[in-house]
mmCIF file of C-alpha atoms in Angstrom:
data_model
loop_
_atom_site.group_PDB
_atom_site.id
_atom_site.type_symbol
_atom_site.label_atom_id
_atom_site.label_comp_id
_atom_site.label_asym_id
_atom_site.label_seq_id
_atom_site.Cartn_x
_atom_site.Cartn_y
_atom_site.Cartn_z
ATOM 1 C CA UNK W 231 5.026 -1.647 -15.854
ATOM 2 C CA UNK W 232 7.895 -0.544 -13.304
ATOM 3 C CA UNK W 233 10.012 -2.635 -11.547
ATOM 4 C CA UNK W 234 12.683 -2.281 -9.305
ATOM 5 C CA UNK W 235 15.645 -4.893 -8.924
ATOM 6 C CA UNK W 236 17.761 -5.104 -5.913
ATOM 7 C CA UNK W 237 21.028 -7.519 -6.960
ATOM 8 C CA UNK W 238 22.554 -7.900 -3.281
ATOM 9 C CA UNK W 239 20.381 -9.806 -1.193
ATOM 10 C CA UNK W 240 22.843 -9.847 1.481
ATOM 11 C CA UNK W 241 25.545 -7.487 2.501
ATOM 12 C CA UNK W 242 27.385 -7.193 5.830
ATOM 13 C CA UNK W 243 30.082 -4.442 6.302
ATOM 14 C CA UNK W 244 32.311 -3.800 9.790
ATOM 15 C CA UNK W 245 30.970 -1.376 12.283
ATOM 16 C CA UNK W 246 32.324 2.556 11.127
ATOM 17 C CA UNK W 247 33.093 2.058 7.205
ATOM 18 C CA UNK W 248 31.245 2.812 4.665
ATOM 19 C CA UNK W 249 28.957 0.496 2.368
ATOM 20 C CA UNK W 250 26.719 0.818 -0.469
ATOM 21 C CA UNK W 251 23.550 -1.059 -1.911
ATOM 22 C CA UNK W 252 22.571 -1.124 -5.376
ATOM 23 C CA UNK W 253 19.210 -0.113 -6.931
ATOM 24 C CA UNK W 254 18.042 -0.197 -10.710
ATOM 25 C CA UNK W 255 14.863 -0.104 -11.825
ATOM 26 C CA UNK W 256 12.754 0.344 -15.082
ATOM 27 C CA UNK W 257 10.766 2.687 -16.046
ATOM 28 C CA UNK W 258 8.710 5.056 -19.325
ATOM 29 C CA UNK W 259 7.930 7.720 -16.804
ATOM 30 C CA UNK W 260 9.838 10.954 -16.382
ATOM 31 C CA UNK W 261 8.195 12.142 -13.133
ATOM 32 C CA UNK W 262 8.646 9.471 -10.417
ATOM 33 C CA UNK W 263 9.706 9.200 -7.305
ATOM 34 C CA UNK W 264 12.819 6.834 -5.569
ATOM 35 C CA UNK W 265 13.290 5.941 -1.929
ATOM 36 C CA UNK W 266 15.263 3.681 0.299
ATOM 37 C CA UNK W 267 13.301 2.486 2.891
ATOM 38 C CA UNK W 268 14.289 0.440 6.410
ATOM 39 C CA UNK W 269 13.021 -2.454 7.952
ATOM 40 C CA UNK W 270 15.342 -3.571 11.053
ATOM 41 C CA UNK W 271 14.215 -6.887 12.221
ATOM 42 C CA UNK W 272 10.598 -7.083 14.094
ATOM 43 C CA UNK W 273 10.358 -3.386 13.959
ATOM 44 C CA UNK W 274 8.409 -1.104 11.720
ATOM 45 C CA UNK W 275 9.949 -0.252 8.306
ATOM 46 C CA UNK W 276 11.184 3.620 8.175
ATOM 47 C CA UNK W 277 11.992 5.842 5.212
ATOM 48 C CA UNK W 278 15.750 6.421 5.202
ATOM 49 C CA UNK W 279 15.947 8.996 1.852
ATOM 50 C CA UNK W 280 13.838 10.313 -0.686
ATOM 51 C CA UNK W 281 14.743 11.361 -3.900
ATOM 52 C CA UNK W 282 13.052 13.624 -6.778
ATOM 53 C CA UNK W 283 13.781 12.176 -10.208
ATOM 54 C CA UNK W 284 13.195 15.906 -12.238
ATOM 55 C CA UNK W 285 15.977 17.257 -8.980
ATOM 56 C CA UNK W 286 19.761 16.103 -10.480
ATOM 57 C CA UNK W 287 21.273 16.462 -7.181
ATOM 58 C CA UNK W 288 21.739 13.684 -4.691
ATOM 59 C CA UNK W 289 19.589 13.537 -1.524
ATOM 60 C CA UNK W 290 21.702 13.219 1.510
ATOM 61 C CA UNK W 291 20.547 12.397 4.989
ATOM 62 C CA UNK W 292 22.934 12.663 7.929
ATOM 63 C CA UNK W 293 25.309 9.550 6.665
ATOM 64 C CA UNK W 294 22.595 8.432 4.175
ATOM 65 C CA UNK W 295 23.098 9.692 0.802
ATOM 66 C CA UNK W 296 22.369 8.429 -2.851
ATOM 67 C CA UNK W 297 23.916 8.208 -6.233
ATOM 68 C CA UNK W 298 21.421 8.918 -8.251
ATOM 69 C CA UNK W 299 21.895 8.127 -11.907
ATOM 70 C CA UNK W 300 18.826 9.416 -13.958
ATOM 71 C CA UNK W 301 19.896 7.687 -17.766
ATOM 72 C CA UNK W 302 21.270 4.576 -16.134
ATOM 73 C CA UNK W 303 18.082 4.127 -13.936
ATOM 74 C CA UNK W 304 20.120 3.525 -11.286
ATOM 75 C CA UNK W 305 19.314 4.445 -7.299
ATOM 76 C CA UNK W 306 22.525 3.773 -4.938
ATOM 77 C CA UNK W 307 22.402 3.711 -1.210
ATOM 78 C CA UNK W 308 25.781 4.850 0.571
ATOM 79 C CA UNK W 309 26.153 4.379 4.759
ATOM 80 C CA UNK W 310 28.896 5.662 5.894
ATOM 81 C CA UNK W 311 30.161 5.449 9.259
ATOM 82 C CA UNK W 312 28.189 2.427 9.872
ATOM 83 C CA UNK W 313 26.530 2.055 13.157
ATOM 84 C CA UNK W 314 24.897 -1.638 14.780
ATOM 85 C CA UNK W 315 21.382 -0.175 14.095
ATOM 86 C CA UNK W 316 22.032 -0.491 10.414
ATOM 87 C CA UNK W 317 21.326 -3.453 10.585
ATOM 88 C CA UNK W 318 18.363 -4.076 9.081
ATOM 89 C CA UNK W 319 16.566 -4.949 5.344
ATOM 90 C CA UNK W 320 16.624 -2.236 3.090
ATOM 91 C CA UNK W 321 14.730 -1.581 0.315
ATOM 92 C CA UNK W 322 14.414 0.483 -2.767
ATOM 93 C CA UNK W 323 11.223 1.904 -3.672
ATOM 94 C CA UNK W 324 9.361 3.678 -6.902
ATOM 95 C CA UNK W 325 6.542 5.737 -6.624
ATOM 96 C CA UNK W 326 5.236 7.490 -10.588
ATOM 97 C CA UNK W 327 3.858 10.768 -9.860
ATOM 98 C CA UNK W 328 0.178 10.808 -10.002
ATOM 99 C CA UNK W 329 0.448 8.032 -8.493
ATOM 100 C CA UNK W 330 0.498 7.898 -4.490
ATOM 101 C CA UNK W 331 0.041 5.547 -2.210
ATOM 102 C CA UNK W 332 1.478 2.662 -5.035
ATOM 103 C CA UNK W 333 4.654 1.923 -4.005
ATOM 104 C CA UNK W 334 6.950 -0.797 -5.964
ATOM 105 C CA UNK W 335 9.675 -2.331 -4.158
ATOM 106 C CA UNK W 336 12.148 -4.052 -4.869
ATOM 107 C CA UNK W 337 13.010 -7.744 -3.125
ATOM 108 C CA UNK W 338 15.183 -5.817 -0.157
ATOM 109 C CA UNK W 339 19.389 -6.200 0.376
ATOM 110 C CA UNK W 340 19.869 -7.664 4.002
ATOM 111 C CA UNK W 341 22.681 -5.484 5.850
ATOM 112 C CA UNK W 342 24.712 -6.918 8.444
ATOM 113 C CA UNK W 343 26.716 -4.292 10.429
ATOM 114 C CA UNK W 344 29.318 -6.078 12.345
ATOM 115 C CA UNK W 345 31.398 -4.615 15.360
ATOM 116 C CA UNK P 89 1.945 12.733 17.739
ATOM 117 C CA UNK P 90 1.007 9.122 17.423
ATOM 118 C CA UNK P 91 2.302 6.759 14.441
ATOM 119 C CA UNK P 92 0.324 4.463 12.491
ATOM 120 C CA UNK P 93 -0.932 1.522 14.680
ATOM 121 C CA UNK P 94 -2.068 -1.658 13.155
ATOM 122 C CA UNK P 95 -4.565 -4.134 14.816
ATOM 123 C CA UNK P 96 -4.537 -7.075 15.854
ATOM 124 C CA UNK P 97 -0.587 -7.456 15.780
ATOM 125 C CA UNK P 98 -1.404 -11.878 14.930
ATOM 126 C CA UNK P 99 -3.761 -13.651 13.249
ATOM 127 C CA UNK P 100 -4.387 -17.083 13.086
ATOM 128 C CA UNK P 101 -6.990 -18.252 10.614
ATOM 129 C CA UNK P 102 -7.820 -21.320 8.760
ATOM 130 C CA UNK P 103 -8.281 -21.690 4.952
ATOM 131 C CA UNK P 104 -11.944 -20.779 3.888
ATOM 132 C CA UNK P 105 -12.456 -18.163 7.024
ATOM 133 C CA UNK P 106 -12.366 -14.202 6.093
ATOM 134 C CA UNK P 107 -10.698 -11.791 8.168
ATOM 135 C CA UNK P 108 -10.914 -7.932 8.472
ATOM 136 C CA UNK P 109 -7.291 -6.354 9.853
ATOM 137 C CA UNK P 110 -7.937 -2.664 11.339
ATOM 138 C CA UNK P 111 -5.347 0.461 10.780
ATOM 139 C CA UNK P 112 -5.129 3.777 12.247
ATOM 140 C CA UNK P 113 -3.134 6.498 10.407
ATOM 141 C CA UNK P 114 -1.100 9.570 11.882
ATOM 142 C CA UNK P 115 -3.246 12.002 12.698
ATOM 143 C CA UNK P 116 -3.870 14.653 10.170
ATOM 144 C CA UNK P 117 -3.218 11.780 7.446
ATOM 145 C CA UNK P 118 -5.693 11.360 4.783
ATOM 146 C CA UNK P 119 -3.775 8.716 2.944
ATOM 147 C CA UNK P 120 -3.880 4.841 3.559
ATOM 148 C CA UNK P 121 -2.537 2.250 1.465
ATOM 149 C CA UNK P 122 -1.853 -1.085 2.383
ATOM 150 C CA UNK P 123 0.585 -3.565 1.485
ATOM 151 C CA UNK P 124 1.443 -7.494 1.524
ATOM 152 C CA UNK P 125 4.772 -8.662 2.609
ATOM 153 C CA UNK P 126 5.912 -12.401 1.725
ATOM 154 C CA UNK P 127 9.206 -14.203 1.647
ATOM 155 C CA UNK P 128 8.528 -15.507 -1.748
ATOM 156 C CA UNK P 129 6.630 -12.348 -3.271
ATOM 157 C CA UNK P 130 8.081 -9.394 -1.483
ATOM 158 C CA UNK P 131 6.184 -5.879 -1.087
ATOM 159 C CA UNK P 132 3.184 -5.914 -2.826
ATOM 160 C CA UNK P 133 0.839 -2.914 -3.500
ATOM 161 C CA UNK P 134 -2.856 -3.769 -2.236
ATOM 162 C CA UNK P 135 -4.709 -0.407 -2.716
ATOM 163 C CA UNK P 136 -5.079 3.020 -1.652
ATOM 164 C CA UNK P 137 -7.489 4.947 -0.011
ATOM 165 C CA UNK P 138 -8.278 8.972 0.040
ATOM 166 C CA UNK P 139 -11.415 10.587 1.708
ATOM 167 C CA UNK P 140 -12.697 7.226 1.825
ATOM 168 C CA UNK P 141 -12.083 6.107 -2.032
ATOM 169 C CA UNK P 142 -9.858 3.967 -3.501
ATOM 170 C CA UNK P 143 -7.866 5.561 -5.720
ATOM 171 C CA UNK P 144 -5.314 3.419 -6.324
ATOM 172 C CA UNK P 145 -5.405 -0.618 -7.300
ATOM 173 C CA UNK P 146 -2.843 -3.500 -7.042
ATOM 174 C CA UNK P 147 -3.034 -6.759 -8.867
ATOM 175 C CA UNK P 148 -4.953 -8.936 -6.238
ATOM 176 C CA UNK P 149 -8.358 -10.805 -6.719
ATOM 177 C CA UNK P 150 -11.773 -9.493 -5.656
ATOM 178 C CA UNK P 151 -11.320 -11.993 -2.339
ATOM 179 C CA UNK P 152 -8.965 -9.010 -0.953
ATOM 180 C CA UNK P 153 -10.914 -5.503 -0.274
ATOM 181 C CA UNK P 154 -10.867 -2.047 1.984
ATOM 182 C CA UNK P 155 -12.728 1.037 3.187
ATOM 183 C CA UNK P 156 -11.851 3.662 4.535
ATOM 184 C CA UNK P 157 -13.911 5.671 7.448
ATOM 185 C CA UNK P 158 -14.634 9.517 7.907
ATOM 186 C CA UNK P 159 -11.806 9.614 10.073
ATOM 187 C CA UNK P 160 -9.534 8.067 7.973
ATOM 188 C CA UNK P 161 -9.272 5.239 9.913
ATOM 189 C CA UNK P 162 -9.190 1.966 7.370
ATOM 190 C CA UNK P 163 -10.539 -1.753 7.192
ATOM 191 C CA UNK P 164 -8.871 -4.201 4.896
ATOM 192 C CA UNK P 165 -10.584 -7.203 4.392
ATOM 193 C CA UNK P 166 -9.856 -10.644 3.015
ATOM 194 C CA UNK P 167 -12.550 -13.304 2.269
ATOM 195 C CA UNK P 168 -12.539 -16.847 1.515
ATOM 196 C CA UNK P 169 -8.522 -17.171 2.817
ATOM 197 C CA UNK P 170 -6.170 -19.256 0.999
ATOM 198 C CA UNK P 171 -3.022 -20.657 2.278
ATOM 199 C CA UNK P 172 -1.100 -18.194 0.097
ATOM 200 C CA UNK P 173 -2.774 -15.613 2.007
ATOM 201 C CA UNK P 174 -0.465 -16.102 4.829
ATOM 202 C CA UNK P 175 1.608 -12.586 5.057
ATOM 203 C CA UNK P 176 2.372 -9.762 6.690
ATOM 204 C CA UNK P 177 0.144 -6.898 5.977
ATOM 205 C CA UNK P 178 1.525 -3.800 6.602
ATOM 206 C CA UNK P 179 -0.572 0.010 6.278
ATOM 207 C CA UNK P 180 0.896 3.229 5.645
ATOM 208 C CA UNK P 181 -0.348 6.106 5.776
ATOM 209 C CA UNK P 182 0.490 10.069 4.106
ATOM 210 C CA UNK P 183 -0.968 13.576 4.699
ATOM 211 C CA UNK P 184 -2.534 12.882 0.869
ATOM 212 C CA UNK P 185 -2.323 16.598 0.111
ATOM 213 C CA UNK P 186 -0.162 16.488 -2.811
ATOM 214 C CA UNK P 187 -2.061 13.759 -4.396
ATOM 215 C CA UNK P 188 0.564 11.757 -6.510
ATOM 216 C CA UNK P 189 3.282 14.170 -5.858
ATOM 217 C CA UNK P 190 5.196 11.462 -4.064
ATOM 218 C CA UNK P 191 4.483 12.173 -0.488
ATOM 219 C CA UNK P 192 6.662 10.099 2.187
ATOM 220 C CA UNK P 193 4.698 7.414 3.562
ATOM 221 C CA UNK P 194 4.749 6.136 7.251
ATOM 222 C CA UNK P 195 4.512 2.508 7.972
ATOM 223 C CA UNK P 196 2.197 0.671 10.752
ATOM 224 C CA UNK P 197 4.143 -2.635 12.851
ATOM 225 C CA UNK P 198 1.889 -4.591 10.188
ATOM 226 C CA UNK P 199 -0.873 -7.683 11.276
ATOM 227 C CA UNK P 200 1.071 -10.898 10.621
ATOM 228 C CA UNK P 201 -1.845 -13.175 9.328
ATOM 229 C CA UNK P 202 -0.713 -17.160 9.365
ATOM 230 C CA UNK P 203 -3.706 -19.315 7.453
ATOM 231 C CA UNK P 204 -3.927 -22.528 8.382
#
């Protein structure tokens, strides 16, 4: 079975620097899946990257990108240029292909952007 | 176009009752799954639905069930409810096309179900 481990459960950073949240997760597969996903508070969750694990370069989204480390099984998550609407939970997802619509999540890192 | 919508928004039911929560996917999306969110447990996979089959199955009793309509539209239901039950459920919905082939998926507000 997969899991996915989040080890910050909270994190704050000061408004315009940079922060990143950890991701590892376990895995027999080959062809999955990864994704950070955001759920600011009382609003719907959003996907904030996606990444391909047979693709070795890093997704990158505006000032969301990823460290993707295939052999390590690890799934970073770098802001940079924080912004107050950062705030929010983030989580890390996993997604085997073949497999849609199954989504495993880890428990979610709580960012704090402060001004 | 529209995004997923989720009805009702809040539930209150007491232990025993059974309750049926309603989701509407994007338009064009053939892909529903739905999820529980608790404090203690996290995200949790319920199931997944494609032209009105499940095709996909998380680790929850028989008590917790879904369709899916023609339209795509889906129903989940939950029978019997337990205390533990209490949650937010939350659907999401994908165009389905590339079955498995990890297709973003977009999230309703979620039902927030409190059993009493």
């Amino acid at each position: 079975a997969q899991t996915v481990t989040q080890s910050q459960p909270e994190m704050s950073v000061q408004e315009a620097e940079t922060v990143t949240l950890s991701c590892t997760y376990d895995t027999s597969e080959n062809n999955y899946y990864l994704f950070w996903y955001k759920q600011p508070p009382s609003r719907q969750m959003i996907l904030v990257i996606r990444q391909e694990a047979y693709k070795q370069q890093n997704a990158t989204e505006n000032r969301f990108s990823v460290n993707f480390q295939k052999a390590a099984k690890s799934f970073s998550l770098k802001i940079s240029d924080s912004q107050l609407g950062d705030t929010a939970m983030y989580f890390c997802a996993f997604m085997k292909r073949g497999s849609q619509g199954n989504l495993i999540f880890g428990k979610g890192t709580k960012l704090s952007v402060k001004p | 176009k529209a995004g997923v919508t989720q009805t009702p928004r809040y539930l209150i039911k007491t232990r025993g009752q059974q309750v049926t929560l309603s989701c509407s996917p994007i338009s064009g999306h053939r892909s529903v799954s739905w999820y529980q969110q608790t404090p203690g447990q996290g995200l949790q996979f319920l199931f997944e639905y494609f032209s009105e089959t499940q095709r996909n199955k998380g680790n929850f009793p028989g008590r917790f069930s879904g369709r899916q309509f023609s339209n795509s539209r889906s129903e989940m239901n939950v029978s019997t409810l337990e205390l533990g039950d209490s949650a937010l459920y939350l659907c999401a919905s994908s165009e389905g096309v590339g079955t498995g082939m990890g297709e973003t998926q977009y999230f309703g507000p979620g039902t927030r179900l409190l059993v009493l």
